[in-house]
Amino acid sequence: MPTRVPQERRRRRPTRTGILLSEDLIVETALRLIGEHGPEALSVRRLGTALGCDPSALYRYFHDTDDLVLAIADRIIGDAMAGFAPGDDWVAALRDMARRVRAGYLAHPRAAAFASYRVTRRENEIRAVETGIGLLLSAGFAPADATRLYLTFIDTVLSHAAMDAAFQALPRQQREADHRAWSEVYQALDPASYPALTTVRQELHTIGNSSFEEAVGLLLEALAARAPARRARGAEGHATERPSVA
């Protein structure tokens, strides 16, 4: 069954307050409400109030709230990937793609909790998957490997992005308390009971930082080392160009 409302039901219509209702406006308003009040604000009633329309009017654009959630998730992807133009270096392109995805979820941290693990079935997501798998195919990976490795890549990116966004969504006091724990609580541990933590005591403050860049870097290094195109060039005796992993 299709998840999209037919085009004829999604005509731009003015609300009773004169606002021209559209799918884009509904998604933008939903993102604003979630950003201000959290995911619990995503209800037809609250959206209708914010848009100045009868809540039932929203069903001309979305089948239900879950249909709207998928549109929100797709909007985040679209905003993150806007203007992305991969170059010849497929590793650098995947790194840029990863950073864009993370930035997209950090821009909407309260929406990331329910958007990052959904399959939107919409244009922005499809284009992103096309781009990611295309980059791996260009590196010489076979179709089955390119598909599987893309899943590994995007799951790693989304997991870290969602976790960083969830932390960003915490109240400032809680974020600061968690950061202080590494420089206060962990510094006062008994060396006899925690010898390993005592050995790295001066470095523990770094655990409070995101591991996104290092995790993506390690994954891309592994992909670059396994790239069939590079191995093939080396076997033929040609100069092997190593993709950028910086």
Coordinates of N, CA and C in Angstrom, one line a residue:
M1 N 0.8 -1.2 0.0 CA 0.0 0.0 0.0 C 0.9 1.2 0.0
P2 N 0.6 2.2 -0.9 CA 1.5 3.4 -0.9 C 1.3 4.2 0.4
T3 N 2.4 4.9 0.8 CA 2.4 5.6 2.0 C 2.1 7.1 1.8
R4 N 2.2 7.5 0.5 CA 2.0 8.9 0.2 C 0.5 9.3 -0.1
V5 N 0.1 10.4 0.4 CA -1.3 10.9 0.0 C -1.3 11.3 -1.4
P6 N -2.3 10.9 -2.2 CA -2.3 11.3 -3.6 C -2.2 12.8 -3.8
Q7 N -1.5 13.2 -4.9 CA -1.2 14.6 -5.2 C -2.5 15.5 -5.1
E8 N -3.6 15.0 -5.6 CA -4.8 15.8 -5.6 C -5.3 16.1 -4.2
R9 N -4.9 15.3 -3.3 CA -5.4 15.6 -1.9 C -4.4 16.5 -1.2
R10 N -3.3 16.9 -1.8 CA -2.2 17.7 -1.2 C -2.1 19.1 -1.8
R11 N -3.3 19.5 -2.4 CA -3.3 20.9 -2.9 C -3.0 21.9 -1.8
R12 N -2.3 23.0 -2.1 CA -2.1 24.0 -1.2 C -3.4 24.7 -0.8
R13 N -3.8 24.7 0.4 CA -5.1 25.3 0.8 C -4.8 26.3 2.0
P14 N -5.5 27.4 1.9 CA -5.4 28.4 3.0 C -6.2 27.9 4.3
T15 N -5.6 28.2 5.5 CA -6.3 27.9 6.7 C -7.2 29.0 7.0
R16 N -7.9 28.9 8.1 CA -8.9 29.9 8.5 C -8.2 31.2 8.9
T17 N -6.9 31.1 9.2 CA -6.1 32.3 9.5 C -5.4 32.9 8.3
G18 N -5.6 32.3 7.1 CA -5.1 32.8 5.9 C -3.7 32.1 5.5
I19 N -3.2 31.2 6.4 CA -2.0 30.5 6.0 C -2.2 29.5 4.9
L20 N -1.3 29.5 4.0 CA -1.5 28.6 2.9 C -0.9 27.2 3.3
L21 N -1.7 26.3 3.5 CA -1.3 25.0 4.0 C -0.6 24.2 3.0
S22 N 0.5 23.5 3.3 CA 1.2 22.6 2.4 C 1.9 21.6 3.2
E23 N 2.4 20.5 2.5 CA 3.2 19.5 3.1 C 4.4 20.0 3.7
D24 N 5.1 20.9 3.0 CA 6.4 21.5 3.5 C 6.1 22.3 4.8
L25 N 5.0 23.1 4.8 CA 4.7 23.9 6.0 C 4.4 23.0 7.2
I26 N 3.7 22.0 7.0 CA 3.4 21.1 8.1 C 4.6 20.4 8.6
V27 N 5.5 20.0 7.8 CA 6.8 19.4 8.2 C 7.6 20.4 9.0
E28 N 7.7 21.6 8.5 CA 8.5 22.7 9.2 C 7.9 23.0 10.5
T29 N 6.6 23.1 10.6 CA 5.9 23.4 11.9 C 6.1 22.2 12.9
A30 N 6.0 21.0 12.4 CA 6.3 19.8 13.2 C 7.7 19.8 13.8
L31 N 8.7 20.1 13.0 CA 10.0 20.2 13.4 C 10.2 21.3 14.5
R32 N 9.5 22.4 14.3 CA 9.6 23.5 15.3 C 9.0 23.1 16.6
L33 N 7.8 22.5 16.5 CA 7.2 22.0 17.8 C 8.0 21.0 18.5
I34 N 8.6 20.1 17.8 CA 9.5 19.0 18.4 C 10.7 19.7 19.0
G35 N 11.3 20.7 18.3 CA 12.4 21.4 18.9 C 12.1 22.1 20.1
E36 N 10.9 22.7 20.2 CA 10.6 23.5 21.4 C 10.0 22.6 22.5
H37 N 9.3 21.5 22.2 CA 8.6 20.8 23.3 C 8.9 19.3 23.3
G38 N 9.7 18.8 22.4 CA 10.0 17.4 22.4 C 9.1 16.6 21.5
P39 N 9.4 15.3 21.3 CA 8.6 14.4 20.4 C 7.1 14.3 20.8
E40 N 6.8 14.5 22.1 CA 5.4 14.4 22.5 C 4.6 15.5 22.0
A41 N 5.2 16.6 21.4 CA 4.4 17.7 20.8 C 3.9 17.3 19.4
L42 N 4.3 16.1 18.9 CA 3.9 15.7 17.6 C 2.5 15.1 17.6
S43 N 1.5 15.9 17.6 CA 0.1 15.4 17.6 C -0.7 16.2 16.6
V44 N -1.7 15.6 16.1 CA -2.5 16.3 15.1 C -3.2 17.6 15.7
R45 N -3.6 17.4 17.0 CA -4.2 18.6 17.7 C -3.3 19.7 17.8
R46 N -2.1 19.5 18.3 CA -1.1 20.6 18.5 C -0.7 21.2 17.2
L47 N -0.5 20.3 16.2 CA -0.2 20.9 14.8 C -1.3 21.7 14.3
G48 N -2.5 21.3 14.5 CA -3.7 22.1 14.0 C -3.7 23.4 14.7
T49 N -3.4 23.5 16.0 CA -3.4 24.7 16.7 C -2.3 25.6 16.2
A50 N -1.1 25.1 16.0 CA 0.0 25.9 15.6 C -0.2 26.4 14.1
L51 N -0.9 25.7 13.3 CA -1.1 26.1 11.9 C -2.4 26.9 11.7
G52 N -3.2 26.9 12.8 CA -4.5 27.7 12.7 C -5.5 27.0 11.8
C53 N -5.5 25.7 11.8 CA -6.4 24.9 11.0 C -7.1 23.8 11.8
D54 N -8.1 23.3 11.2 CA -8.8 22.1 11.8 C -7.8 20.9 11.7
P55 N -7.6 20.2 12.8 CA -6.7 19.1 12.7 C -7.0 18.1 11.6
S56 N -8.2 17.9 11.3 CA -8.6 17.0 10.2 C -8.0 17.4 8.9
A57 N -7.7 18.7 8.7 CA -7.1 19.1 7.4 C -5.7 18.5 7.1
L58 N -5.1 18.1 8.2 CA -3.7 17.5 8.0 C -3.8 16.2 7.3
Y59 N -4.9 15.5 7.4 CA -5.1 14.2 6.7 C -5.2 14.3 5.2
R60 N -5.3 15.5 4.7 CA -5.2 15.7 3.3 C -3.8 15.6 2.8
Y61 N -2.9 15.7 3.7 CA -1.4 15.7 3.3 C -0.7 14.4 3.8
F62 N -1.2 13.9 4.9 CA -0.5 12.7 5.5 C -1.6 11.7 6.0
H63 N -1.3 10.4 5.8 CA -2.3 9.4 6.2 C -2.5 9.4 7.7
D64 N -1.4 9.6 8.4 CA -1.4 9.5 9.9 C -0.1 10.2 10.5
T65 N 0.0 10.1 11.8 CA 1.2 10.7 12.4 C 2.5 10.0 12.0
D66 N 2.4 8.7 11.8 CA 3.6 8.0 11.4 C 4.1 8.5 10.0
D67 N 3.1 8.7 9.1 CA 3.4 9.2 7.7 C 4.1 10.5 7.8
L68 N 3.7 11.4 8.8 CA 4.4 12.7 9.0 C 5.8 12.5 9.6
V69 N 5.9 11.5 10.5 CA 7.3 11.2 11.0 C 8.2 10.8 9.9
L70 N 7.8 10.0 8.9 CA 8.7 9.7 7.8 C 9.0 10.9 7.0
A71 N 8.1 11.8 6.8 CA 8.4 13.0 6.1 C 9.4 13.9 6.8
I72 N 9.2 13.9 8.1 CA 10.2 14.7 8.9 C 11.6 14.1 8.8
A73 N 11.7 12.8 8.9 CA 13.0 12.1 8.8 C 13.6 12.4 7.4
D74 N 12.8 12.4 6.4 CA 13.3 12.6 5.0 C 13.7 14.1 4.8
R75 N 13.0 15.0 5.5 CA 13.4 16.4 5.4 C 14.8 16.6 6.0
I76 N 15.1 16.0 7.2 CA 16.4 16.1 7.8 C 17.5 15.6 6.9
I77 N 17.2 14.5 6.2 CA 18.2 13.9 5.2 C 18.4 14.9 4.1
G78 N 17.3 15.4 3.6 CA 17.4 16.4 2.4 C 18.2 17.6 2.8
D79 N 17.9 18.2 4.0 CA 18.6 19.4 4.4 C 20.1 19.1 4.6
A80 N 20.4 17.9 5.1 CA 21.8 17.5 5.4 C 22.6 17.3 4.1
M81 N 21.9 16.8 3.1 CA 22.6 16.4 1.8 C 22.5 17.5 0.8
A82 N 21.8 18.6 1.1 CA 21.7 19.7 0.1 C 23.0 20.2 -0.4
G83 N 23.3 20.2 -1.7 CA 24.5 20.8 -2.2 C 25.7 19.8 -2.2
F84 N 25.4 18.6 -1.8 CA 26.5 17.6 -1.7 C 26.9 17.1 -3.1
A85 N 28.1 17.3 -3.5 CA 28.6 16.9 -4.8 C 29.9 16.1 -4.7
P86 N 29.8 14.8 -4.7 CA 31.0 14.0 -4.5 C 32.0 14.2 -5.6
G87 N 33.3 14.2 -5.2 CA 34.4 14.3 -6.2 C 34.9 12.9 -6.5
D88 N 36.1 12.9 -7.0 CA 36.7 11.6 -7.5 C 37.2 10.8 -6.3
D89 N 37.5 11.4 -5.2 CA 37.9 10.6 -4.0 C 36.7 10.1 -3.2
W90 N 36.5 8.8 -3.4 CA 35.3 8.2 -2.8 C 35.3 8.2 -1.3
V91 N 36.5 8.0 -0.7 CA 36.7 8.0 0.7 C 36.4 9.4 1.3
A92 N 36.9 10.4 0.7 CA 36.6 11.8 1.1 C 35.2 12.1 1.0
A93 N 34.5 11.6 -0.1 CA 33.1 11.9 -0.3 C 32.3 11.2 0.8
L94 N 32.6 10.0 1.2 CA 31.9 9.3 2.2 C 32.1 10.0 3.6
R95 N 33.3 10.5 3.8 CA 33.5 11.3 5.0 C 32.6 12.5 5.1
D96 N 32.6 13.2 4.0 CA 31.7 14.4 3.9 C 30.3 14.1 4.1
M97 N 29.9 13.0 3.5 CA 28.5 12.5 3.7 C 28.2 12.2 5.1
A98 N 29.1 11.5 5.8 CA 28.9 11.2 7.2 C 28.8 12.4 8.1
R99 N 29.7 13.4 7.8 CA 29.6 14.7 8.6 C 28.3 15.4 8.3
R100 N 27.8 15.4 7.1 CA 26.6 16.0 6.8 C 25.4 15.4 7.5
V101 N 25.4 14.1 7.6 CA 24.3 13.4 8.2 C 24.3 13.7 9.7
R102 N 25.5 13.7 10.3 CA 25.6 14.0 11.8 C 25.1 15.5 12.0
A103 N 25.6 16.4 11.2 CA 25.2 17.8 11.3 C 23.7 18.0 11.2
G104 N 23.1 17.2 10.3 CA 21.6 17.2 10.1 C 20.9 16.8 11.4
Y105 N 21.3 15.8 12.0 CA 20.6 15.4 13.3 C 20.9 16.3 14.4
L106 N 22.1 16.8 14.5 CA 22.5 17.8 15.5 C 21.6 19.1 15.4
A107 N 21.2 19.4 14.1 CA 20.4 20.6 13.9 C 19.0 20.4 14.5
H108 N 18.6 19.1 14.6 CA 17.2 18.8 15.1 C 17.4 17.6 16.1
P109 N 18.1 17.9 17.3 CA 18.4 16.8 18.2 C 17.2 16.1 18.8
R110 N 16.1 16.8 19.0 CA 14.9 16.2 19.6 C 14.2 15.3 18.6
A111 N 14.3 15.6 17.3 CA 13.7 14.8 16.3 C 14.6 13.6 15.9
A112 N 15.9 13.7 16.2 CA 16.8 12.6 15.8 C 16.4 11.3 16.5
A113 N 15.9 11.3 17.7 CA 15.6 10.1 18.5 C 14.6 9.2 17.8
F114 N 13.7 9.7 17.0 CA 12.7 8.9 16.3 C 12.9 8.9 14.8
A115 N 13.8 9.7 14.3 CA 14.0 9.9 12.8 C 15.1 9.0 12.3
S116 N 16.2 8.8 13.1 CA 17.4 8.3 12.6 C 17.3 6.8 12.2
Y117 N 16.3 6.1 12.8 CA 16.3 4.6 12.5 C 15.1 4.3 11.6
R118 N 14.4 5.2 11.0 CA 13.3 5.0 10.1 C 13.7 4.9 8.7
V119 N 12.9 4.1 7.9 CA 13.1 4.0 6.4 C 12.0 4.9 5.8
T120 N 12.4 6.1 5.3 CA 11.4 7.1 4.9 C 10.7 6.7 3.6
R121 N 11.3 5.9 2.7 CA 10.8 5.6 1.4 C 10.6 6.8 0.5
R122 N 11.2 7.9 0.8 CA 11.0 9.1 0.1 C 12.3 9.5 -0.7
E123 N 12.1 10.6 -1.5 CA 13.1 11.0 -2.4 C 14.5 11.3 -1.8
N124 N 14.5 12.0 -0.7 CA 15.8 12.4 -0.2 C 16.6 11.2 0.3
E125 N 15.9 10.3 1.0 CA 16.6 9.1 1.5 C 17.1 8.2 0.3
I126 N 16.2 8.1 -0.7 CA 16.6 7.2 -1.9 C 17.8 7.8 -2.6
R127 N 17.8 9.1 -2.7 CA 19.0 9.8 -3.4 C 20.3 9.6 -2.5
A128 N 20.1 9.6 -1.2 CA 21.3 9.4 -0.3 C 21.8 8.0 -0.4
V129 N 20.9 7.0 -0.4 CA 21.3 5.6 -0.6 C 22.0 5.4 -1.9
E130 N 21.4 6.0 -3.0 CA 22.0 5.9 -4.3 C 23.4 6.4 -4.3
T131 N 23.6 7.6 -3.7 CA 24.9 8.2 -3.6 C 25.9 7.3 -2.9
G132 N 25.5 6.9 -1.7 CA 26.5 6.1 -0.9 C 26.9 4.8 -1.5
I133 N 25.9 4.0 -2.1 CA 26.2 2.8 -2.7 C 27.0 3.0 -4.0
G134 N 26.6 4.1 -4.7 CA 27.4 4.5 -5.9 C 28.8 4.7 -5.7
L135 N 29.1 5.4 -4.5 CA 30.5 5.6 -4.2 C 31.3 4.3 -3.9
L136 N 30.7 3.4 -3.3 CA 31.3 2.1 -3.0 C 31.5 1.3 -4.3
L137 N 30.5 1.4 -5.2 CA 30.6 0.7 -6.5 C 31.8 1.3 -7.3
S138 N 32.0 2.6 -7.2 CA 33.1 3.3 -7.9 C 34.4 2.9 -7.4
A139 N 34.5 2.4 -6.1 CA 35.7 1.9 -5.5 C 36.0 0.5 -6.0
G140 N 35.1 -0.1 -6.7 CA 35.3 -1.5 -7.2 C 34.7 -2.6 -6.5
F141 N 33.9 -2.3 -5.4 CA 33.3 -3.3 -4.7 C 32.1 -3.9 -5.5
A142 N 32.0 -5.2 -5.4 CA 30.9 -5.9 -6.1 C 29.6 -5.5 -5.5
P143 N 28.5 -5.6 -6.3 CA 27.2 -5.1 -5.8 C 26.8 -5.6 -4.4
A144 N 27.0 -6.9 -4.1 CA 26.6 -7.5 -2.8 C 27.5 -6.8 -1.7
D145 N 28.8 -6.7 -2.0 CA 29.7 -6.1 -1.0 C 29.4 -4.6 -0.8
A146 N 29.1 -3.9 -1.9 CA 28.8 -2.5 -1.8 C 27.6 -2.2 -1.0
T147 N 26.6 -3.1 -1.2 CA 25.3 -3.0 -0.4 C 25.5 -3.2 1.1
R148 N 26.2 -4.3 1.4 CA 26.5 -4.7 2.7 C 27.4 -3.7 3.4
L149 N 28.4 -3.2 2.8 CA 29.3 -2.2 3.4 C 28.6 -0.8 3.5
Y150 N 27.7 -0.5 2.6 CA 27.0 0.7 2.8 C 26.2 0.7 4.1
L151 N 25.5 -0.5 4.3 CA 24.8 -0.6 5.5 C 25.7 -0.5 6.8
T152 N 26.8 -1.1 6.7 CA 27.8 -0.9 7.8 C 28.2 0.6 8.0
F153 N 28.4 1.2 6.9 CA 28.8 2.6 7.0 C 27.7 3.5 7.5
I154 N 26.5 3.4 7.0 CA 25.4 4.3 7.4 C 24.9 4.0 8.8
D155 N 24.9 2.7 9.2 CA 24.5 2.3 10.6 C 25.5 2.9 11.6
T156 N 26.8 2.9 11.2 CA 27.8 3.5 12.1 C 27.6 5.0 12.2
V157 N 27.4 5.7 11.1 CA 27.2 7.1 11.1 C 25.9 7.5 11.8
L158 N 24.8 6.8 11.6 CA 23.5 7.1 12.2 C 23.5 6.8 13.7
S159 N 24.2 5.8 14.1 CA 24.3 5.4 15.5 C 25.0 6.5 16.3
H160 N 26.1 6.9 15.8 CA 26.9 8.0 16.4 C 26.1 9.3 16.4
A161 N 25.5 9.6 15.2 CA 24.8 10.9 15.1 C 23.6 10.9 16.0
A162 N 22.9 9.8 16.1 CA 21.7 9.8 17.0 C 22.2 10.0 18.5
M163 N 23.3 9.3 18.8 CA 23.7 9.4 20.2 C 24.2 10.8 20.5
D164 N 24.9 11.4 19.6 CA 25.4 12.8 19.8 C 24.2 13.8 19.9
A165 N 23.2 13.5 19.1 CA 22.0 14.4 19.1 C 21.2 14.2 20.4
A166 N 21.1 12.9 20.8 CA 20.4 12.7 22.1 C 21.1 13.4 23.3
F167 N 22.4 13.4 23.3 CA 23.2 14.1 24.3 C 22.9 15.6 24.2
Q168 N 22.9 16.1 23.0 CA 22.7 17.5 22.7 C 21.3 18.0 23.2
A169 N 20.3 17.0 23.1 CA 19.0 17.3 23.5 C 18.8 17.4 25.0
L170 N 19.7 16.9 25.8 CA 19.6 17.0 27.3 C 19.7 18.4 27.7
P171 N 19.1 18.7 28.9 CA 19.2 20.0 29.5 C 20.7 20.3 29.7
R172 N 21.0 21.6 29.6 CA 22.4 22.0 29.8 C 23.1 21.5 31.1
Q173 N 22.3 21.6 32.2 CA 22.9 21.1 33.5 C 23.3 19.7 33.4
Q174 N 22.5 18.8 32.8 CA 22.8 17.4 32.7 C 24.0 17.2 31.8
R175 N 24.1 17.9 30.7 CA 25.3 17.7 29.8 C 26.5 18.1 30.6
E176 N 26.5 19.2 31.3 CA 27.7 19.7 32.1 C 28.0 18.7 33.2
A177 N 27.0 18.1 33.8 CA 27.3 17.2 34.9 C 28.0 15.9 34.3
D178 N 27.5 15.5 33.2 CA 28.1 14.3 32.6 C 29.6 14.5 32.2
H179 N 29.8 15.7 31.6 CA 31.2 16.1 31.3 C 32.1 16.1 32.5
R180 N 31.6 16.7 33.6 CA 32.4 16.9 34.8 C 32.7 15.5 35.5
A181 N 31.9 14.6 35.2 CA 32.1 13.2 35.9 C 33.5 12.7 35.5
W182 N 33.9 12.9 34.3 CA 35.2 12.3 33.8 C 36.4 13.1 34.5
S183 N 36.2 14.3 34.8 CA 37.3 15.1 35.4 C 37.2 15.2 37.0
E184 N 36.1 14.7 37.5 CA 35.9 14.7 39.0 C 35.7 13.3 39.6
V185 N 34.6 12.7 39.3 CA 34.3 11.4 39.9 C 35.4 10.4 39.5
Y186 N 35.8 10.3 38.2 CA 36.7 9.3 37.8 C 38.2 9.6 38.2
Q187 N 38.4 10.9 38.6 CA 39.7 11.2 39.1 C 40.0 10.8 40.5
A188 N 38.9 10.5 41.2 CA 39.0 10.2 42.7 C 38.8 8.7 43.0
L189 N 38.9 7.9 42.0 CA 38.8 6.5 42.2 C 40.0 5.9 42.9
D190 N 39.8 4.8 43.6 CA 40.9 4.2 44.4 C 41.8 3.4 43.4
P191 N 43.1 3.8 43.3 CA 44.0 3.1 42.4 C 44.1 1.6 42.6
A192 N 44.0 1.1 43.8 CA 44.1 -0.3 44.0 C 42.9 -1.0 43.4
S193 N 41.7 -0.4 43.4 CA 40.5 -1.0 42.9 C 40.4 -0.9 41.4
Y194 N 41.0 0.3 40.9 CA 40.8 0.6 39.4 C 42.2 1.0 38.8
P195 N 43.1 0.0 38.7 CA 44.4 0.3 38.3 C 44.5 0.8 36.8
A196 N 43.6 0.3 35.9 CA 43.6 0.7 34.5 C 43.1 2.2 34.4
L197 N 42.1 2.5 35.1 CA 41.6 3.8 35.1 C 42.6 4.8 35.7
T198 N 43.3 4.4 36.7 CA 44.3 5.2 37.3 C 45.4 5.5 36.3
T199 N 45.8 4.5 35.6 CA 46.9 4.7 34.6 C 46.5 5.7 33.5
V200 N 45.3 5.8 33.1 CA 44.9 6.7 32.1 C 44.1 7.9 32.7
R201 N 44.3 8.1 33.9 CA 43.5 9.2 34.6 C 43.6 10.5 33.9
Q202 N 44.8 10.9 33.5 CA 44.9 12.2 32.8 C 44.2 12.3 31.5
E203 N 43.9 11.2 30.9 CA 43.2 11.2 29.6 C 41.7 11.0 29.6
L204 N 41.2 10.7 30.8 CA 39.8 10.3 30.9 C 38.8 11.4 30.5
H205 N 39.3 12.7 30.6 CA 38.4 13.8 30.3 C 38.0 13.7 28.8
T206 N 38.8 13.1 28.0 CA 38.5 13.0 26.5 C 37.3 12.1 26.3
I207 N 36.9 11.2 27.2 CA 35.8 10.3 27.0 C 34.5 11.0 26.9
G208 N 34.5 12.2 27.5 CA 33.3 13.1 27.4 C 33.0 13.6 26.1
N209 N 34.0 13.5 25.1 CA 33.8 14.0 23.8 C 33.2 13.0 22.9
S210 N 32.7 13.4 21.7 CA 32.1 12.5 20.7 C 33.2 11.7 20.1
S211 N 33.0 10.4 19.8 CA 33.9 9.6 19.1 C 33.6 9.4 17.6
F212 N 32.7 10.3 17.2 CA 32.2 10.2 15.8 C 33.4 10.2 14.8
E213 N 34.2 11.2 14.8 CA 35.3 11.4 13.8 C 36.2 10.2 13.8
E214 N 36.6 9.7 15.0 CA 37.5 8.5 15.0 C 36.8 7.3 14.5
A215 N 35.6 7.1 14.9 CA 34.9 5.9 14.5 C 34.7 5.9 12.9
V216 N 34.3 7.0 12.4 CA 34.2 7.1 10.9 C 35.5 6.9 10.3
G217 N 36.6 7.5 10.8 CA 37.9 7.4 10.3 C 38.4 6.0 10.2
L218 N 38.2 5.3 11.3 CA 38.6 3.9 11.4 C 37.9 3.0 10.3
L219 N 36.6 3.3 10.2 CA 35.8 2.5 9.2 C 36.2 2.8 7.8
L220 N 36.5 4.1 7.5 CA 36.9 4.5 6.1 C 38.3 4.0 5.8
E221 N 39.2 3.9 6.8 CA 40.5 3.3 6.6 C 40.4 1.9 6.2
A222 N 39.5 1.2 6.9 CA 39.3 -0.3 6.6 C 38.7 -0.5 5.2
L223 N 37.8 0.4 4.9 CA 37.2 0.3 3.5 C 38.2 0.6 2.4
A224 N 39.0 1.6 2.7 CA 40.0 2.0 1.7 C 41.0 0.8 1.5
A225 N 41.4 0.2 2.6 CA 42.3 -0.9 2.5 C 41.8 -2.1 1.8
R226 N 40.5 -2.3 1.8 CA 39.8 -3.5 1.1 C 39.3 -3.2 -0.3
A227 N 39.4 -1.9 -0.7 CA 38.8 -1.5 -2.0 C 39.4 -2.4 -3.1
P228 N 38.6 -3.1 -3.8 CA 39.1 -3.9 -4.9 C 39.8 -3.1 -6.0
A229 N 39.3 -1.9 -6.3 CA 40.0 -1.1 -7.4 C 41.4 -0.8 -7.0
R230 N 41.7 -0.5 -5.8 CA 43.1 -0.2 -5.4 C 43.9 -1.5 -5.4
R231 N 43.4 -2.6 -5.0 CA 44.2 -3.8 -5.0 C 44.5 -4.2 -6.4
A232 N 43.5 -4.1 -7.3 CA 43.7 -4.4 -8.7 C 44.8 -3.6 -9.4
R233 N 44.8 -2.3 -9.1 CA 45.8 -1.4 -9.7 C 47.2 -1.9 -9.2
G234 N 47.3 -2.2 -7.9 CA 48.6 -2.6 -7.3 C 49.0 -3.9 -7.9
A235 N 48.1 -4.9 -8.2 CA 48.5 -6.2 -8.7 C 49.0 -6.0 -10.2
E236 N 48.5 -5.0 -10.9 CA 48.9 -4.8 -12.3 C 50.2 -4.0 -12.4
G237 N 50.7 -3.6 -11.2 CA 52.0 -2.9 -11.3 C 51.9 -1.5 -11.5
H238 N 50.7 -0.9 -11.5 CA 50.6 0.5 -11.7 C 50.7 1.2 -10.3
A239 N 50.9 2.5 -10.4 CA 51.0 3.3 -9.2 C 49.6 3.3 -8.5
T240 N 49.6 3.0 -7.2 CA 48.4 2.9 -6.4 C 48.1 4.2 -5.8
E241 N 47.0 4.8 -6.1 CA 46.6 6.1 -5.4 C 45.8 5.7 -4.2
R242 N 46.3 6.1 -3.1 CA 45.5 5.9 -1.9 C 44.5 7.0 -1.7
P243 N 43.2 6.6 -1.5 CA 42.2 7.6 -1.2 C 42.5 8.3 0.1
S244 N 42.1 9.6 0.1 CA 42.4 10.4 1.3 C 41.6 9.8 2.5
V245 N 42.3 9.6 3.6 CA 41.7 9.2 4.8 C 41.9 10.2 5.9
A246 N 42.3 11.4 5.5 CA 42.6 12.5 6.5 C 41.3 13.1 6.9

